[in-house]
GROMACS .gro file of C-alpha atoms in nm:
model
  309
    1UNK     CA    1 -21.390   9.734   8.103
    2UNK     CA    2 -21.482  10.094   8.087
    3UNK     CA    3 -21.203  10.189   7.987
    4UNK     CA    4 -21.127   9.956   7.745
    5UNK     CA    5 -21.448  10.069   7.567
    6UNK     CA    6 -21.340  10.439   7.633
    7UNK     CA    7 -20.972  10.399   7.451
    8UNK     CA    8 -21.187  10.210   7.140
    9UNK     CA    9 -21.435  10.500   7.135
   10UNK     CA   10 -21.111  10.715   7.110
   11UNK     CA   11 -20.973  10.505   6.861
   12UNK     CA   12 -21.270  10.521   6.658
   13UNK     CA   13 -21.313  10.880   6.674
   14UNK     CA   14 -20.963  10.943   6.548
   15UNK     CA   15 -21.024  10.736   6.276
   16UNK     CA   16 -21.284  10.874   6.150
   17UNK     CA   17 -21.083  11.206   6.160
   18UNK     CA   18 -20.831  11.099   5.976
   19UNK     CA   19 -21.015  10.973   5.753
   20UNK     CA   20 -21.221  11.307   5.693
   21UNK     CA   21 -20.951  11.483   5.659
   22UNK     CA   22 -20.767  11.311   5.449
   23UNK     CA   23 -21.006  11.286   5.215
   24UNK     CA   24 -21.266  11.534   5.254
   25UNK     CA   25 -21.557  11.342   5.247
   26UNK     CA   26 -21.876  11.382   5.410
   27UNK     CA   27 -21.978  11.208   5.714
   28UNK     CA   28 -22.390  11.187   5.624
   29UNK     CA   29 -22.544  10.876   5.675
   30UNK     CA   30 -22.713  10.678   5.392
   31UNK     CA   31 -22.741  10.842   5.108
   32UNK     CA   32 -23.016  11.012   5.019
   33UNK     CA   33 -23.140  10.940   4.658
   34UNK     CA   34 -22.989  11.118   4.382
   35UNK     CA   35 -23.264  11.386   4.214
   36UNK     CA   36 -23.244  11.345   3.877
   37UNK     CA   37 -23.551  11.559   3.752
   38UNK     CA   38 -23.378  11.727   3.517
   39UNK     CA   39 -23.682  12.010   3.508
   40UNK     CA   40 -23.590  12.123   3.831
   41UNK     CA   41 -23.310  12.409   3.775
   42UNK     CA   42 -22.993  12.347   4.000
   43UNK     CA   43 -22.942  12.589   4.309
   44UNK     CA   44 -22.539  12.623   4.437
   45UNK     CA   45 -22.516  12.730   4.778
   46UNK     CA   46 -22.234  12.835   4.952
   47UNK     CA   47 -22.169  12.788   5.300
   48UNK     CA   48 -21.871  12.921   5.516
   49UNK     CA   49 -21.779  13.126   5.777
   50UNK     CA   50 -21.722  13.487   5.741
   51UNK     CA   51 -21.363  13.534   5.591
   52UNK     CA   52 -21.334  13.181   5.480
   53UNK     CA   53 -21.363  13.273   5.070
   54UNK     CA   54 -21.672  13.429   4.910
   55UNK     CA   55 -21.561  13.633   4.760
   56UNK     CA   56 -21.295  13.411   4.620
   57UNK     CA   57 -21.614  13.260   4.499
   58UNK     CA   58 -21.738  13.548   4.334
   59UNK     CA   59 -21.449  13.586   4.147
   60UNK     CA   60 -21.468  13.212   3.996
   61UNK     CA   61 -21.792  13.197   3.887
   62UNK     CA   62 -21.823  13.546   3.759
   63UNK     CA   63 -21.703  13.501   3.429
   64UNK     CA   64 -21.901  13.182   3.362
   65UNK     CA   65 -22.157  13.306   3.179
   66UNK     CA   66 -22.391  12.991   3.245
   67UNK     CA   67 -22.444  13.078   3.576
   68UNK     CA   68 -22.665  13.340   3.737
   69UNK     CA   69 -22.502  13.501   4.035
   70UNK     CA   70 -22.630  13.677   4.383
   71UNK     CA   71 -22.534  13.776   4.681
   72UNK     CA   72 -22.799  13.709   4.875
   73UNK     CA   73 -23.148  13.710   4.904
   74UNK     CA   74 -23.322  13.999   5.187
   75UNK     CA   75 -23.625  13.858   5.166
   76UNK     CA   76 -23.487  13.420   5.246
   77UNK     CA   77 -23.274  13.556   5.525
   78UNK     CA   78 -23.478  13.761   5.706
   79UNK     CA   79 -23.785  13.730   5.927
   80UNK     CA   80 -24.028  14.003   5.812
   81UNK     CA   81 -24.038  13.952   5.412
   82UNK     CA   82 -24.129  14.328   5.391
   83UNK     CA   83 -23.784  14.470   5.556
   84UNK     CA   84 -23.519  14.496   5.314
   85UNK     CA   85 -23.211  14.565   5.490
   86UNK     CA   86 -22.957  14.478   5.759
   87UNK     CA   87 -23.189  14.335   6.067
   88UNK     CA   88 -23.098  14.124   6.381
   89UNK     CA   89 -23.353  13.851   6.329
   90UNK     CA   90 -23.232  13.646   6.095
   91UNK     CA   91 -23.335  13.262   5.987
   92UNK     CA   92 -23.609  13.229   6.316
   93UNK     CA   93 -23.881  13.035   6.120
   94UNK     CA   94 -23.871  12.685   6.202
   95UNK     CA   95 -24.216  12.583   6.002
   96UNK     CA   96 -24.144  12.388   5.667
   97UNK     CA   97 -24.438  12.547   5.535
   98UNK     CA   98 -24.351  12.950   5.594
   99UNK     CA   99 -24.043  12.895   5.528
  100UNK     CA  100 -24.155  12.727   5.178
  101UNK     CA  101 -24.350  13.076   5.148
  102UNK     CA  102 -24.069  13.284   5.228
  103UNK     CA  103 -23.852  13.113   4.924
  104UNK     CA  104 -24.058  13.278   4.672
  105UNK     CA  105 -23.764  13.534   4.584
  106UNK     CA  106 -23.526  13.266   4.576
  107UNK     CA  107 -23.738  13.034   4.303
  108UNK     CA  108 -23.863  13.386   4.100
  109UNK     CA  109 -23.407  13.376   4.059
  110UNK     CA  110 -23.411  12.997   3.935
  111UNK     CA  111 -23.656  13.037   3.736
  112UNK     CA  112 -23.544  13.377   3.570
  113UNK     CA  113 -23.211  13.195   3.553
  114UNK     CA  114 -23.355  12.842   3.344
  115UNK     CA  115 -23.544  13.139   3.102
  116UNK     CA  116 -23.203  13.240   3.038
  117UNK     CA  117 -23.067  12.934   2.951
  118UNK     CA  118 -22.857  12.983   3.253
  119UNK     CA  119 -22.709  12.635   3.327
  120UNK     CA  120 -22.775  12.711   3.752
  121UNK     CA  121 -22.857  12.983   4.000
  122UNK     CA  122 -22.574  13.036   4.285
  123UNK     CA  123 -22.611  13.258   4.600
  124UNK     CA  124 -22.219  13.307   4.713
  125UNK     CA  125 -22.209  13.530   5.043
  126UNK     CA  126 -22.445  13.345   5.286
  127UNK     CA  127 -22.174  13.401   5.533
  128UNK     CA  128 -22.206  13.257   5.928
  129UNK     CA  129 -22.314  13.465   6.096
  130UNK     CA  130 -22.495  13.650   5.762
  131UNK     CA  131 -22.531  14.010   5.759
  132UNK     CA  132 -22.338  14.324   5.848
  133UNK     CA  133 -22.524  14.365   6.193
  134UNK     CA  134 -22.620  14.007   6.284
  135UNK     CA  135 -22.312  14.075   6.539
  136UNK     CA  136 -22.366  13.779   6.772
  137UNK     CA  137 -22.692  13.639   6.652
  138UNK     CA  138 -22.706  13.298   6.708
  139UNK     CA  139 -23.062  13.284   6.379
  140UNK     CA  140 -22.810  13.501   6.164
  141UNK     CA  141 -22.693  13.196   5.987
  142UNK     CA  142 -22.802  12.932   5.660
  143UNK     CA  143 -22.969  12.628   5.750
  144UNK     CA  144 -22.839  12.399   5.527
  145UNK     CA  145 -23.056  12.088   5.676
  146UNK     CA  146 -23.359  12.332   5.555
  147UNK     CA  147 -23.250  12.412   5.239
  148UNK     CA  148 -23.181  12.013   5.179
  149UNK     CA  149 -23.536  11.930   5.274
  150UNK     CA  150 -23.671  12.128   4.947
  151UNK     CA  151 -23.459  11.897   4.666
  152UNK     CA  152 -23.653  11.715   4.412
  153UNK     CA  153 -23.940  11.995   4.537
  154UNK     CA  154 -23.854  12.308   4.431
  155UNK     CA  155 -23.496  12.263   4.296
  156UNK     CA  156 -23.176  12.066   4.261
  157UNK     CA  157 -22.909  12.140   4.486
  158UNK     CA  158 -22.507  12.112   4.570
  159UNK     CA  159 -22.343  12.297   4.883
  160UNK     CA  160 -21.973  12.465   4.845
  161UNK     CA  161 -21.859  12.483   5.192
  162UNK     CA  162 -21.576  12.703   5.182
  163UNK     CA  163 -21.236  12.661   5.418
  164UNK     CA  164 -21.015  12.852   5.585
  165UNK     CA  165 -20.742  12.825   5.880
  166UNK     CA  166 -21.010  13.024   6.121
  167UNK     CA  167 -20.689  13.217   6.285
  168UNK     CA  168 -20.685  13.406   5.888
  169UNK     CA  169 -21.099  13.415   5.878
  170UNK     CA  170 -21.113  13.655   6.227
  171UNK     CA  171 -20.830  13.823   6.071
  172UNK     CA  172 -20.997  13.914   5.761
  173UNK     CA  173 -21.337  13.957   5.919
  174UNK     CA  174 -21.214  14.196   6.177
  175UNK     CA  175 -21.060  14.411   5.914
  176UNK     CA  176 -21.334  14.466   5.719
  177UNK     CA  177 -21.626  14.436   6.013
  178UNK     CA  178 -21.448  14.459   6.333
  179UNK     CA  179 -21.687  14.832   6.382
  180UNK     CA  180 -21.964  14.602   6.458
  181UNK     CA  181 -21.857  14.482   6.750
  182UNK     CA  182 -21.773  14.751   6.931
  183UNK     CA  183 -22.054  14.964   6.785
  184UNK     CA  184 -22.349  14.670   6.898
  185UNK     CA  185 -22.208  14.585   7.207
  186UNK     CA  186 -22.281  14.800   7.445
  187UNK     CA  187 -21.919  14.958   7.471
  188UNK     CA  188 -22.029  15.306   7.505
  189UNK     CA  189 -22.226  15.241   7.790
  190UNK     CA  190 -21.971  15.120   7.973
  191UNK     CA  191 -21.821  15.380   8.268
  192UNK     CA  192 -21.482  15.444   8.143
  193UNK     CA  193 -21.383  15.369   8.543
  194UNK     CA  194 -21.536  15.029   8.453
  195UNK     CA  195 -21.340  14.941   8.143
  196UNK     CA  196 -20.973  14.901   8.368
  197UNK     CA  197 -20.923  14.526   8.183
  198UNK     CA  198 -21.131  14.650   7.854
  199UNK     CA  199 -20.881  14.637   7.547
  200UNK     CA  200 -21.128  14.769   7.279
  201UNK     CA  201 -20.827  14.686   7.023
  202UNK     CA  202 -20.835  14.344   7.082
  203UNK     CA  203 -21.233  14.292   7.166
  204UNK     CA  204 -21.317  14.245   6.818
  205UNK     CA  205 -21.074  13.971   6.771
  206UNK     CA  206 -21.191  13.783   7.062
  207UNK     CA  207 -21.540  13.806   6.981
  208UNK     CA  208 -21.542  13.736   6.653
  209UNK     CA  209 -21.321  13.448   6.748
  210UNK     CA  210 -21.596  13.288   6.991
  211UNK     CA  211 -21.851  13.338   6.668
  212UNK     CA  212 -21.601  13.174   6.453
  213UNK     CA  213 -21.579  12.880   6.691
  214UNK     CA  214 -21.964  12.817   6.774
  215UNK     CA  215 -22.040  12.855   6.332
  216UNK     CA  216 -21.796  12.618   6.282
  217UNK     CA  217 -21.929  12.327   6.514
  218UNK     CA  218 -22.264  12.434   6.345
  219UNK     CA  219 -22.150  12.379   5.976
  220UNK     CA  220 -21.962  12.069   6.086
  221UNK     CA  221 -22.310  11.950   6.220
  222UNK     CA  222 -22.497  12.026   5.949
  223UNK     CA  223 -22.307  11.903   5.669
  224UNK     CA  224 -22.318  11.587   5.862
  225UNK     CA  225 -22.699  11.530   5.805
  226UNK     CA  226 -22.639  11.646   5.447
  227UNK     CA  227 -22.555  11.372   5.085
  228UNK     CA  228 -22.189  11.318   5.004
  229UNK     CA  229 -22.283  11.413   4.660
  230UNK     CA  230 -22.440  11.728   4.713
  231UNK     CA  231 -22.133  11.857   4.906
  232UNK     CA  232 -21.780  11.980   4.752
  233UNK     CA  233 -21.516  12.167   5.001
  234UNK     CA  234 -21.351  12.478   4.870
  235UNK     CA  235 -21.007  12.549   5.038
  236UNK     CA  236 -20.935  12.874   5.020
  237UNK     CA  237 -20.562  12.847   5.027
  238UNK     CA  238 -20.565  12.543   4.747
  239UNK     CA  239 -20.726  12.779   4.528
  240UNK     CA  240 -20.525  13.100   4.580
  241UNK     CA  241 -20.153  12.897   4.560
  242UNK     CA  242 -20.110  12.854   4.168
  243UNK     CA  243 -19.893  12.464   4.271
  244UNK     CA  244 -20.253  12.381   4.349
  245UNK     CA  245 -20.527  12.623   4.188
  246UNK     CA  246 -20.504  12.374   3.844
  247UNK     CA  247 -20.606  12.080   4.034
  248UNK     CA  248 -20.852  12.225   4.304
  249UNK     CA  249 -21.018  12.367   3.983
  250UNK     CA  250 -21.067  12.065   3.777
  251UNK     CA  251 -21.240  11.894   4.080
  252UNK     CA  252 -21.490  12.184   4.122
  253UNK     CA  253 -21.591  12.165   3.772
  254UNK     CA  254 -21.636  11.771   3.784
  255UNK     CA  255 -21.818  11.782   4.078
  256UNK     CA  256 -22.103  12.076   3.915
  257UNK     CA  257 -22.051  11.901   3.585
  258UNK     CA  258 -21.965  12.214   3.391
  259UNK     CA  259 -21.932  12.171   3.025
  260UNK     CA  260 -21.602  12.209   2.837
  261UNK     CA  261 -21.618  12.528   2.757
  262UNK     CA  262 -21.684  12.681   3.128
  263UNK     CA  263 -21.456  12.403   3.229
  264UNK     CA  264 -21.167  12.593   3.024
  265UNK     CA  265 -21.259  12.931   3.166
  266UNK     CA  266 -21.253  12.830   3.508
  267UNK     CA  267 -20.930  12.669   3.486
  268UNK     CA  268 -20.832  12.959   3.357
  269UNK     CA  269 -20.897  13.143   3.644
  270UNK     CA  270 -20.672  13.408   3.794
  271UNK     CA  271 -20.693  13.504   4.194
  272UNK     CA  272 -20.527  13.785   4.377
  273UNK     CA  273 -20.367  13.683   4.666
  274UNK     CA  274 -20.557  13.797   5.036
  275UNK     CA  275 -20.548  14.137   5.117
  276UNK     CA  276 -20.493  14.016   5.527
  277UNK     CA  277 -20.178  13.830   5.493
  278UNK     CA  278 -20.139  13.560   5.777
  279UNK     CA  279 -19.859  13.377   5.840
  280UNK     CA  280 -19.982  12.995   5.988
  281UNK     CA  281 -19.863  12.906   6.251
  282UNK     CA  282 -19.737  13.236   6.344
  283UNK     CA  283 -19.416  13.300   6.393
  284UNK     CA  284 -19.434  13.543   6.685
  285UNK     CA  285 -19.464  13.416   7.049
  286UNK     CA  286 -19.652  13.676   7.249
  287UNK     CA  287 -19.870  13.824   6.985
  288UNK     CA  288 -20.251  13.845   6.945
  289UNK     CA  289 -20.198  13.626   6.614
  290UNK     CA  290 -20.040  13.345   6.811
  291UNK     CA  291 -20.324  13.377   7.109
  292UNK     CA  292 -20.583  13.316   6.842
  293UNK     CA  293 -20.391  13.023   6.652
  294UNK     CA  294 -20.384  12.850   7.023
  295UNK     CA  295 -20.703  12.887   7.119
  296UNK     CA  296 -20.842  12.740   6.764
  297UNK     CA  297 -20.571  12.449   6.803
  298UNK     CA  298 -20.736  12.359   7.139
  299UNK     CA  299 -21.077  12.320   6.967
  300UNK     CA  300 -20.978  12.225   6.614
  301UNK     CA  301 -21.137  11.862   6.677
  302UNK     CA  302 -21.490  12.026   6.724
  303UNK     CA  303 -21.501  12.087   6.364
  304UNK     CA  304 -21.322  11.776   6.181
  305UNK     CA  305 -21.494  11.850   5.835
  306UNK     CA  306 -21.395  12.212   5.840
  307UNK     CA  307 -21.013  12.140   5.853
  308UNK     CA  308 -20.838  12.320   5.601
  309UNK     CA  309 -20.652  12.022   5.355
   0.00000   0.00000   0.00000
């Protein structure tokens, strides 16, 4: 009997994958009722892990002109609301009510945004983990379940949750941050007779491959608990390949409602192709590219919703 209820668990489970991923959706619960307070301005966040697409972001909404754009907020993503600048404790308040406090900056933007006419407010490079020297945090990340809990209080909101193969994310990460790892870890003191089985060339691969893994069974958790409606994936590689870019378009704008005319513009949307070019799967055999691809092919069903389609 048990394991007649253990194959229908499995059955059930890859069900429900397939289903995700073939169509994208969500896997919230009931769904939470629609805010329609149309006083409230809208807030676009974007979720993904670091190297997943941005910047891609960035370069899609930039030239809508309804839409006020920033990077990120200092003072929402880091403890001490003085400190402006790169800090290792990142996202540690758990209380609804200081956290409320510490969204001031963030509503200030909305609400500069509605004065000018802006049609919403979007923060694009809330990366996991956030912030050039978060390194291995595990409180330098979004919660999205927090952000969720302020709807129909202090704003509207939808979540973009970007995707990416995560064998191209470490790959892109690592060439633009892979310093950080071997500057905050310790590396230096290290005795040089102690570092025999030390590659420091392939460290920051490795490492930033274990963050990859852990912030994607995070997202994947959190945009469980989170509306289908407020949620839209971005695929990075739908949007850069010009067969697709038309259609992966088109459903953005339907699912923020943009008007016609920043409908046309966005379709109209040009991307330059990555700057770390990544061949998936690889094509080599004994390669670091092809160690990473396996060991994210082992785990790939931790993370269903972040599947690249």
């Amino acid at each position: 009997m048990a394991s007649t209820d253990a194959v229908r668990i499995a059955l059930v489970f890859a069900l429900t994958c397939c289903l995700v991923l073939s169509t994208g959706a969500c896997l919230s619960g009931d769904e939470t009722k629609i805010c329609d307070n149309a006083s409230l301005p809208l807030f676009v966040f974007v979720a993904g892990i670091e190297g997943s697409g941005h910047h891609m972001v960035n370069s899609l909404f930039k030239r809508l002109s309804s839409f006020a754009m920033r990077a990120y907020l200092p003072t929402l993503h880091t403890y001490d609301p003085t400190f402006d600048g790169p800090m290792p404790l990142y996202y540690s308040i758990i209380e609804k009510e200081l956290y409320e406090q510490r969204m001031k900056g963030l509503i200030q933007f909305m609400d500069n945004a509605k004065k000018n006419k802006k049609f919403a407010a979007i923060l694009f490079a809330n990366s996991f983990p956030m912030g050039l020297h978060s390194g291995t945090y595990a409180t330098s990340r979004p919660d999205l379940i927090d952000l969720k809990d302020f709807e129909c209080k202090l704003y509207r909101i939808k979540f973009l949750v970007t995707r990416r193969h995560p064998l191209a994310t470490v790959m892109s990460a690592v060439r633009r941050f892979g310093s950080r790892v071997t500057k905050y870890d310790g590396l230096k003191q290290i005795p040089r007779d102690k570092k025999v089985d030390l590659d420091e060339k392939v460290l920051p691969y490795t490492v930033t491959a274990r963050i990859t893994e852990d912030n994607l069974i995070y997202i994947n958790q959190q945009v469980r608990q989170l509306s289908c409606h407020q949620v839209h994936f971005v695929d990075y590689d739908k949007f850069i390949n010009e067969s697709t870019r038309k259609d992966a378009l088109q459903d953005l704008a339907t699912f923020l409602e943009l008007s016609e005319p920043d409908t046309k513009v966005l379709l109209s949307t040009k991307l330059n192709k990555p700057k770390t070019a990544v061949t998936i799967p690889p094509r080599c055999t004994q390669c670091l590219e092809k160690t990473l691809y396996d060991f994210f092919e082992e785990r790939k069903m931790m993370w269903p919703l972040l599947h690249p389609q």
